[in-house]
Amino acid sequence: MDNNDELVDYAVQTRTLKLTVWEKISYFFPPFVIAATAAAIFGLRLADRLNGVSDKVLSTGDMALIIGLLFGAGIIYSLISDRLRFTVVDTILDISQFHIFIKDITDHYGFRIESWQKESVLFDTATGPLTTKTQVTVIYRDNKVYINSICPPYERQLFSSNNEKNIQRIIEELRDEEVKYTQRT
């Protein structure tokens, strides 16, 4: 089994994008730093208490700050995790028609194909120097299309309104292609 088959299997089984260690670090660094800051504040206050510098471990302000930091880290972690999930839609197209469909939309919108495998295509949507780059992964397996759109970690832009638009655009184009296909048959 080659690496692409492993990535496709992982995506189909978990409905999430499989990340390398570096990508995980890049994506989840912000919530980690926020949670580590909360832990550091707690640790410093505990050390103060153990060394007799303070009467109590945490003041009300410290507790509010730590709870706020942990809550914020949890929200950011959740948002990032949601971006890694695939949207799954059923299709009537077979694999060869899927390939034609992908070629048509990448040509139509000027997307740049980065990787093309039997069951998966990876392309980016940056069509000009001022556009936000998003990485789109589309997988076909068993008459289901798995779609994910995410900002690459090296872009340092965790969220983009284009991600959801890309997914909806592909679903709409897929539905249009299915209508054309049924009219041809």
Backbone as a ProteinNet text record, in pm:
[ID]
protein_1_A
[PRIMARY]
MDNNDELVDYAVQTRTLKLTVWEKISYFFPPFVIAATAAAIFGLRLADRLNGVSDKVLSTGDMALIIGLLFGAGIIYSLISDRLRFTVVDTILDISQFHIFIKDITDHYGFRIESWQKESVLFDTATGPLTTKTQVTVIYRDNKVYINSICPPYERQLFSSNNEKNIQRIIEELRDEEVKYTQRT
[TERTIARY]
86.1	0	90	69	152.6	94.3	169.4	133.3	-1.4	-30.9	-157.8	-275.6	-262.6	-370.3	-393.9	-286.3	-297.4	-369.9	-336.9	-402.6	-550.4	-582	-721.6	-798.4	-740.8	-807.2	-833.6	-735.6	-751	-864.3	-866.8	-969.8	-1109.2	-1121	-1251.1	-1296.7	-1206.6	-1242.6	-1274.8	-1195.6	-1211.4	-1283.9	-1295.7	-1353.8	-1278.2	-1147.6	-1061.2	-933.8	-873.5	-749.1	-635.2	-550.3	-435.4	-321.6	-266.9	-160.6	-27.1	79.8	213.5	238.2	343.4	377.5	397.6	469.6	494.1	363	271.7	143	62.3	66.2	-3.7	52.7	184.3	247.8	207.7	211.4	177.8	32.9	-58.7	-200.5	-237.8	-185.3	-229.6	-137.2	-39.2	51.2	-21.2	-110.6	-177.4	-254.4	-341.3	-409.5	-313.9	-207.1	-108.2	-40.8	-1.8	64.9	-29.3	-155.3	-252.6	-270.9	-285.1	-300.9	-172.6	-56.9	69.9	84.9	35	37.8	-45.3	-163.7	-248.9	-177.4	-111.8	-38.7	78.9	146.6	259.6	213.3	101.6	47.5	15.6	-50.1	-82.4	45	142.6	269.2	343.1	347.1	413.9	343.1	210.1	134	150.3	153.5	175.1	314.1	414.7	551	556	485.7	479.2	420	315.2	249.9	342.6	409.3	499.1	620.8	663.3	778.8	739.2	611.5	565.3	550.2	556.7	543	397.3	305.7	163.1	84.1	-30.5	-115.5	-200.6	-236.2	-320.5	-259.6	-301.3	-245.7	-292.8	-423	-477.8	-572.8	-555.7	-652.4	-770.7	-876.7	-994.4	-957.2	-873.3	-829.3	-748.4	-659.3	-580.1	-669.7	-768.2	-859.4	-938.1	-985.6	-1061.2	-972.6	-848	-756	-727	-698.7	-668.4	-789.1	-906.1	-1027.4	-1052.1	-1034.6	-1052	-953.4	-826.6	-725.6	-757.7	-793.7	-825.9	-951	-1049.3	-1170.4	-1136.5	-1055.7	-1013.4	-933.7	-843.1	-764.6	-855.4	-956.1	-1050.3	-1130.5	-1173.7	-1250.5	-1163.7	-1041	-951.8	-920	-893.6	-867.3	-986.3	-1105.2	-1227	-1245.5	-1222.4	-1235	-1135	-1012.2	-909.6	-945.9	-989.4	-1027.7	-1142.6	-1239.5	-1351.4	-1303.9	-1203.2	-1151.8	-1087	-1046.1	-980.7	-1080	-1207.3	-1310	-1350.4	-1380.9	-1429.4	-1580.4	-1628.1	-1769.9	-1789.8	-1889	-1909.1	-2043.5	-2041.4	-2164.5	-2169.4	-2289.2	-2309.7	-2311	-2268.1	-2268.7	-2307	-2357.4	-2388.6	-2275.5	-2174.8	-2063.3	-1973.4	-1916.8	-1816.9	-1679.2	-1573.9	-1440.4	-1391.6	-1420.1	-1374.2	-1448.5	-1577.5	-1653.6	-1608.3	-1570.2	-1516.2	-1389.1	-1300.9	-1177	-1206.7	-1301.6	-1340.6	-1396.5	-1480	-1538.3	-1429.2	-1332.4	-1224	-1143	-1111.5	-1035.3	-1112.9	-1243.5	-1327	-1329.7	-1346.8	-1356	-1220.2	-1112.8	-981.6	-946.7	-981.2	-959.3	-1047.7	-1173.8	-1270.7	-1232.1	-1190.9	-1158.8	-1010.7	-928.5	-785.8	-711.5	-762.5	-695.7	-573.5	-471.9	-348	-346.9	-339.5	-337.4	-197.9	-192.6	-65.8	-39.1	-146.3	-131.3	-257.2	-237.6	-350.5	-324.3	-405.5	-395.4	-525.3	-532.2	-651.1	-778.4	-775.6	-895.8	-892.9	-784.1	-775.8	-706.7	-748.2	-687.7	-664.7	-547.9	-514.1	-482.7	-552.5	-523	-532.2	-468.1	-480.5	-559.4	-624.2	-719.3	-663.2	-536.3	-479	-471.5	-548.2	-551.3	-477.8	-424.9	-352	-270.8	-184.8	-95.9	-168	-287.4	-358.5	-470.1	-484.1	-590.8	-539.8	-630.7	-597.7	-580.8	-467.3	-443	-512.1	-589.6	-646.5	-613.1	-598	-564.4	-690.5	-730.2	-852.5	-815.5	-871.5	-853.5	-989.4	-994	-1117.1	-1085.7	-1164.6	-1144.8	-1272.8	-1255.7	-1369.6	-1352.1	-1454.4	-1453.1	-1596.7	-1629.7	-1760	-1877.4	-1873	-1978.8	-2003.2	-1896.8	-1899.2	-1782.2	-1806.2	-1701.1	-1674.4	-1548.5	-1503.2	-1430.3	-1472.9	-1417	-1368.5	-1244.3	-1190.4	-1118.7	-1136	-1066.7	-1008.8	-878.9	-811.8	-696.4	-666.1	-550.4	-425.2	-325.8	-203.1	-138.1	-75.3	-19.1	90.1	165	272.1	219.3	91.6	31.3	3.8	8.2	-16.5	-152.3	-246.6	-383.6	-470.4	-511.4	-581.9	-722.2	-786.1	-925.2	-942.8	-1027.1	-1057.8	-1202.9	-1270.4	-1409.3	-1416.6	-1305.9	-1304.4	-1316.4	-1280.2	-1284	-1424.4	-1522	-1660.2	-1713.1	-1674.5	-1717	-1662.6	-1537.3	-1478.5	-1555.4	-1590	-1663.8	-1800.5	-1871.1	-2004.2	-1996.6	-1894	-1875.9	-1856.3	-1774.7	-1749.7	-1877	-1951.4	-2076.9	-2175.5	-2188.9	-2279.6	-2236.5	-2107	-2055.7	-2076.8	-2060	-2082.6	-2228.3	-2319.5	-2462.8	-2495.7	-2438.1	-2459.1	-2406.7	-2290.7	-2232.3	-2319.9	-2378.2	-2467.1	-2591.8	-2645.2	-2761.6	-2724.4	-2607.8	-2562.1	-2544.4	-2487.5	-2463.3	-2594.7	-2695.1	-2823	-2893.8	-2873.9	-2933.4	-2867.5	-2736.2	-2663.3	-2697.6	-2737.8	-2763.9	-2908.2
-118.1	0	123.4	212	332	437.7	544.7	649.4	713.1	732.3	793.4	704.9	573.6	481.4	489.5	500.2	511.8	640.6	751.2	879.2	875.3	814.9	804.1	714.9	600.6	510.8	582.6	656.6	731.1	833.3	905.1	1007.4	945.5	833	767.7	711.1	652.1	591.4	695.9	802.6	900.2	1027.3	1045	1167.5	1292.5	1275.6	1388.5	1379.5	1494.4	1504.3	1452.6	1367.3	1317.3	1417.2	1459.8	1558.9	1494.8	1552.1	1512	1570.1	1526.7	1580.1	1731.4	1777.1	1920.6	1997.9	1944	2011.2	2017.3	1909.2	1910.5	2018.8	2027.6	2131.2	2269.9	2288.8	2419.4	2458.6	2366.1	2397.5	2416.6	2331.1	2332	2409	2480.5	2560.4	2670.8	2748.5	2856.7	2808.5	2705.8	2664.1	2603.4	2539.2	2483.8	2594.9	2702.4	2814.6	2878.5	2893.2	2953	2864.7	2733.4	2641.3	2636.4	2640.7	2640.5	2767	2878.8	3003.3	2988.9	2929.1	2905.1	2813.8	2709	2617.3	2687.8	2775.1	2848.5	2942.2	3010	3098.7	3017.5	2903.8	2818.3	2771.2	2726.9	2678.1	2785.8	2907	3016.3	3051	3053.3	3083.4	2971.6	2847.4	2735.1	2743.8	2777.5	2793.5	2905.6	3015.2	3124.8	3074.9	2995.3	2943.5	2849	2759.2	2663	2730.7	2842	2915.8	3018.7	3024.7	3114.7	3259.1	3286.7	3423	3467.8	3372.6	3403.5	3315.9	3367.8	3292.1	3187.7	3215.1	3121.1	3092.6	2980.5	2939.3	3033.5	3055.2	3138.1	3243.8	3364.3	3468.7	3454.1	3527.1	3523.1	3568.2	3670.8	3719.5	3615.3	3544.3	3438	3326.2	3287.4	3180.3	3221.7	3346.1	3393.5	3394.5	3438.1	3441.4	3300.6	3208.3	3070.5	3005.9	3024.1	2967.1	3028.9	3160	3226.5	3177.3	3161.2	3110.6	2968.4	2882.8	2743.6	2736.1	2819.3	2823.7	2869	2973.5	3022	2918	2849.1	2743.6	2632.2	2597.4	2492.8	2531.8	2656.5	2704.5	2702.1	2753.8	2755.6	2613.5	2523.3	2383.2	2322.3	2349.2	2296	2349.6	2478.6	2537.5	2476.4	2459	2399.7	2254.9	2179.3	2039.1	2028.4	2119.8	2119.3	2142	2225	2252.7	2129.6	2034.3	1914.7	1807.3	1827.9	1728.6	1741.6	1626.8	1622.6	1638.8	1705.4	1706.1	1590.7	1506.3	1386.6	1397	1375.2	1376.6	1251.4	1199.2	1086.2	1137.7	1050.9	1088.2	968.7	999.4	893.2	875	960.4	951.5	833.3	772.1	669.6	736.3	658.6	715.1	790.1	739.2	808.5	940.9	942.1	1067.2	1165.4	1112.6	1195.8	1265.9	1192.2	1252.1	1364	1341.6	1445.3	1566.5	1541.9	1649	1733.4	1669.2	1742.3	1823.3	1763	1835	1958	1942.6	2054.9	2169.4	2139	2249.8	2314.9	2236.4	2299.2	2387.4	2343.2	2427.4	2551.1	2533.2	2643.4	2754	2715.3	2814.2	2850.9	2785.3	2815.8	2764.7	2658.2	2601.2	2522.1	2518.4	2448.1	2311.3	2205.3	2069	2040.9	1998.9	1966.3	1816.5	1736.7	1592	1529.6	1434.7	1365.9	1217.3	1147.9	1003.6	941.3	810	741.9	788	792.7	825.7	964.1	1036.7	1165.2	1271	1394.1	1508.5	1615.5	1676	1786.4	1905.7	2017	2137.1	2259.8	2368	2492.2	2592.2	2683.1	2774.2	2912.8	2935.1	3067.8	3093.9	3189.8	3218.6	3347.7	3414.2	3537.7	3574.1	3675.3	3709.2	3765.5	3819.1	3879.1	3790.7	3669.8	3581.2	3493.8	3455.8	3368.4	3226.4	3165.9	3029.5	2932.6	2843.3	2733.7	2604	2500.8	2368.9	2284.4	2231.5	2152.8	2007.4	1917.9	1774.4	1716	1642.6	1578.3	1430.2	1345.9	1200.6	1137.1	1037.3	960.5	816.8	764.6	621.9	574.8	464.9	399.4	496.2	571.3	667	771.3	806.6	916.6	1007.8	1138.3	1236.2	1303.6	1300.4	1360.7	1489.4	1601.6	1731.8	1802.5	1852.8	1933.8	2053.2	2169.2	2290.3	2354.8	2378	2431.7	2522	2620.1	2705.1	2626.7	2621.2	2549	2611.6	2529.8	2583.6	2687.2	2675.5	2771.1	2907.8	2917.4	3046.2	3130.5	3066.6	3135	3204.4	3146.8	3195.8	3074.8	3062.5	2942	2932.3	3047.7	3045.4	3134.2	3090.6	3169	3144.6	3250.9	3234.4	3159	3151	3079.9	2929.2	2875.5	2730.8	2676.1	2732.3	2685.1	2714.2	2826.8	2860.2	2758.6	2716.8	2616.8	2486.1	2442.3	2317.2	2327.6	2436.5	2455.1	2465.4	2532.2	2545.8	2408.7	2324.1	2190.6	2106.4	2114.9	2038.6	2084.8	2215.5	2266.7	2221.3	2227.8	2183.6	2032.9	1957.6	1813.2	1783.2	1853.2	1833.4	1871.2	1979.8	2018.7	1910.5	1855.6	1749.7	1624.6	1592.8	1477.1	1497.6	1619.3	1648.1	1630.4	1683.5	1666.9	1519.5	1443.7	1302.7	1227.3	1255.3	1185.1	1224.7	1345.7	1387.9	1319.2	1288.2	1219.9	1073	1013.4	868.4	835.9
0	0	0	-95.9	-97.4	-4.4	13.9	108.3	75.1	-53.4	-91.2	-53.3	-76.1	-35.9	114.9	190.3	336	375.3	309.3	338	300.9	187.4	144.3	240.4	277.8	373.7	505.5	553.5	678.8	666.7	556	534.2	528	458.9	445.2	579.6	654.5	783.2	890.4	897.4	1005.8	963.1	830.8	774.1	816.9	840.9	871.8	789.3	769.8	695.7	782.6	727.6	802.7	787.7	900.6	899.6	935.5	882.1	924	1062.5	1126.1	1258.2	1249.2	1148.1	1131.9	1112	1032.6	1012.2	1141.5	1220.1	1349.4	1440	1445.4	1527.2	1477	1347.1	1290	1316.3	1293.9	1312.1	1458.7	1544.7	1684.1	1777.4	1723.8	1806.9	1884.2	1819.9	1896.5	2019.9	2009.3	2132.7	2235.8	2188.3	2280.2	2359.6	2293.7	2361.7	2463.6	2425.8	2517.7	2641.4	2620.9	2734.8	2818.1	2753.7	2826.3	2910.4	2860.6	2937.6	3064.2	3051.7	3169.5	3269.1	3219.5	3307.8	3374.9	3301.8	3358.8	3470.3	3448.2	3552.5	3678.1	3660.2	3773.9	3843	3765.8	3822.2	3900.5	3845.8	3915.9	4046.2	4043.6	4166.1	4269.3	4223.9	4314.6	4376.9	4297.1	4349.7	4453.1	4425.4	4523.4	4655.3	4647.5	4767.1	4841.7	4770	4834.2	4896.8	4840.5	4892.9	4998.7	5032.7	5136.1	5093.1	4964.4	4913.8	4915.1	4901	4891.6	4987.7	5034.1	5125.9	5054.2	4932.4	4858.2	4721.6	4664.7	4535.2	4424.8	4416.8	4309.1	4364.3	4315.6	4346.8	4251.7	4279.6	4191.6	4050.5	4041.1	3909.3	3834	3908.9	3845.9	3794.3	3876.9	3835.1	3710.3	3708.9	3592.8	3468.4	3484.4	3370.3	3318.5	3409.5	3368.2	3300.7	3359.8	3299.2	3161.5	3149.7	3019.9	2915.9	2956.8	2863.4	2818.4	2912.4	2876.5	2789.5	2819.6	2737.5	2595.1	2583.4	2451.6	2374.4	2443.8	2378.5	2328.5	2408.9	2367.9	2245.3	2240.2	2123.7	1998.7	2009.6	1892.6	1847.4	1942.1	1908.8	1835	1883.4	1821.5	1679.2	1661.2	1526.9	1429.5	1475.1	1388.1	1355.5	1456.6	1434	1334.5	1344.7	1250	1107.2	1087.4	953.6	891.2	972.6	921.4	878.2	904.7	870	723	664.2	526.4	522.7	419.5	386.5	289.7	314.7	232.9	162	29.9	-48.6	-136.2	-154.4	-245.1	-387.8	-480	-620.7	-707.8	-824.4	-920.2	-1020.7	-1015.9	-1109.9	-1075.1	-1179.6	-1154	-1152.8	-1131.9	-1113.8	-1237.5	-1356	-1477.1	-1495.9	-1465.5	-1474.8	-1366	-1250.4	-1143.4	-1190.1	-1257.6	-1308.2	-1407.8	-1496.6	-1593.6	-1519.5	-1419.6	-1339.4	-1273.7	-1211.1	-1143	-1243.4	-1356.7	-1460.1	-1506.8	-1526.5	-1571.4	-1470.2	-1341.5	-1244.8	-1219.7	-1220.9	-1201.4	-1320.8	-1441.4	-1559.9	-1557.1	-1523.7	-1524.3	-1425.4	-1304.6	-1201.5	-1196.3	-1276.1	-1277	-1155	-1093.6	-977.2	-1022.4	-938.9	-971.1	-902.5	-981.8	-928.6	-873.6	-746.4	-681.8	-684.2	-675.6	-675.1	-734.4	-824.1	-886.5	-876.9	-799.5	-783.1	-832.9	-829.3	-879.8	-807.8	-674	-597.2	-533.5	-549.8	-480.3	-565.9	-540.1	-607.5	-501.5	-507.4	-418.6	-507.5	-485.3	-563.7	-476.4	-523	-447.7	-530.3	-458.1	-521.7	-546.1	-515.6	-537.8	-687.8	-731.9	-875.6	-909.4	-810.4	-832.7	-710.3	-722	-610.9	-488.2	-504.4	-392.4	-336.9	-388.2	-341.1	-226.8	-140	-28.6	-80.5	-48.4	-93.6	0.9	-55.9	20.2	-50.8	27.3	-25	-21.2	-135.3	-144.4	-173.4	-93.1	-113	-149.4	-261	-304.5	-325.1	-260.4	-266.9	-319.1	-405.8	-457.2	-411.1	-346.3	-312	-292.3	-358.3	-342.2	-360.4	-469.1	-503.6	-394.1	-325.9	-230.3	-263.7	-248.6	-269.6	-135.4	-93.9	31	-5.8	53.4	16.8	142.7	136.2	244.8	184	245.3	203.5	328	325.7	444.2	401.9	483.7	459.2	498.3	410.7	445.9	569.4	655.6	779.6	757	647.9	622.5	580.7	551	515.9	639.7	756.4	883.7	887.2	819.1	822.8	853.1	977.6	1020.4	963.8	944.2	902.7	781.1	690.9	572.6	536.4	498.7	456.4	324.3	253.9	126.3	142.4	258.1	277	255.3	323.4	309.8	169	112.2	-24.6	-124.2	-105.5	-195.3	-188.9	-69	-52.7	-118.6	-93.7	-152.6	-305.2	-355	-500	-564.3	-502.2	-557.1	-551.6	-442.8	-432.4	-540.1	-560.5	-663.8	-802.6	-830.1	-960.5	-978.5	-870.5	-875.9	-909.3	-845.4	-872.7	-1017.6	-1067	-1207.4	-1301.9	-1270.1	-1353.7	-1351.7	-1237.5	-1229.3	-1314.7	-1315.9	-1400.9	-1547	-1587	-1725.8	-1759	-1664.9	-1685.8	-1706.9	-1623.5	-1637.8	-1767.8	-1814.5	-1941.4	-2059.4	-2045.7	-2154.3	-2163.6	-2052	-2052.5	-2073.2
[MASK]
+++++++++++++++++++++++++++++++++++++++++++++++++++++++++++++++++++++++++++++++++++++++++++++++++++++++++++++++++++++++++++++++++++++++++++++++++++++++++++++++++++++++++++++++++++++++++

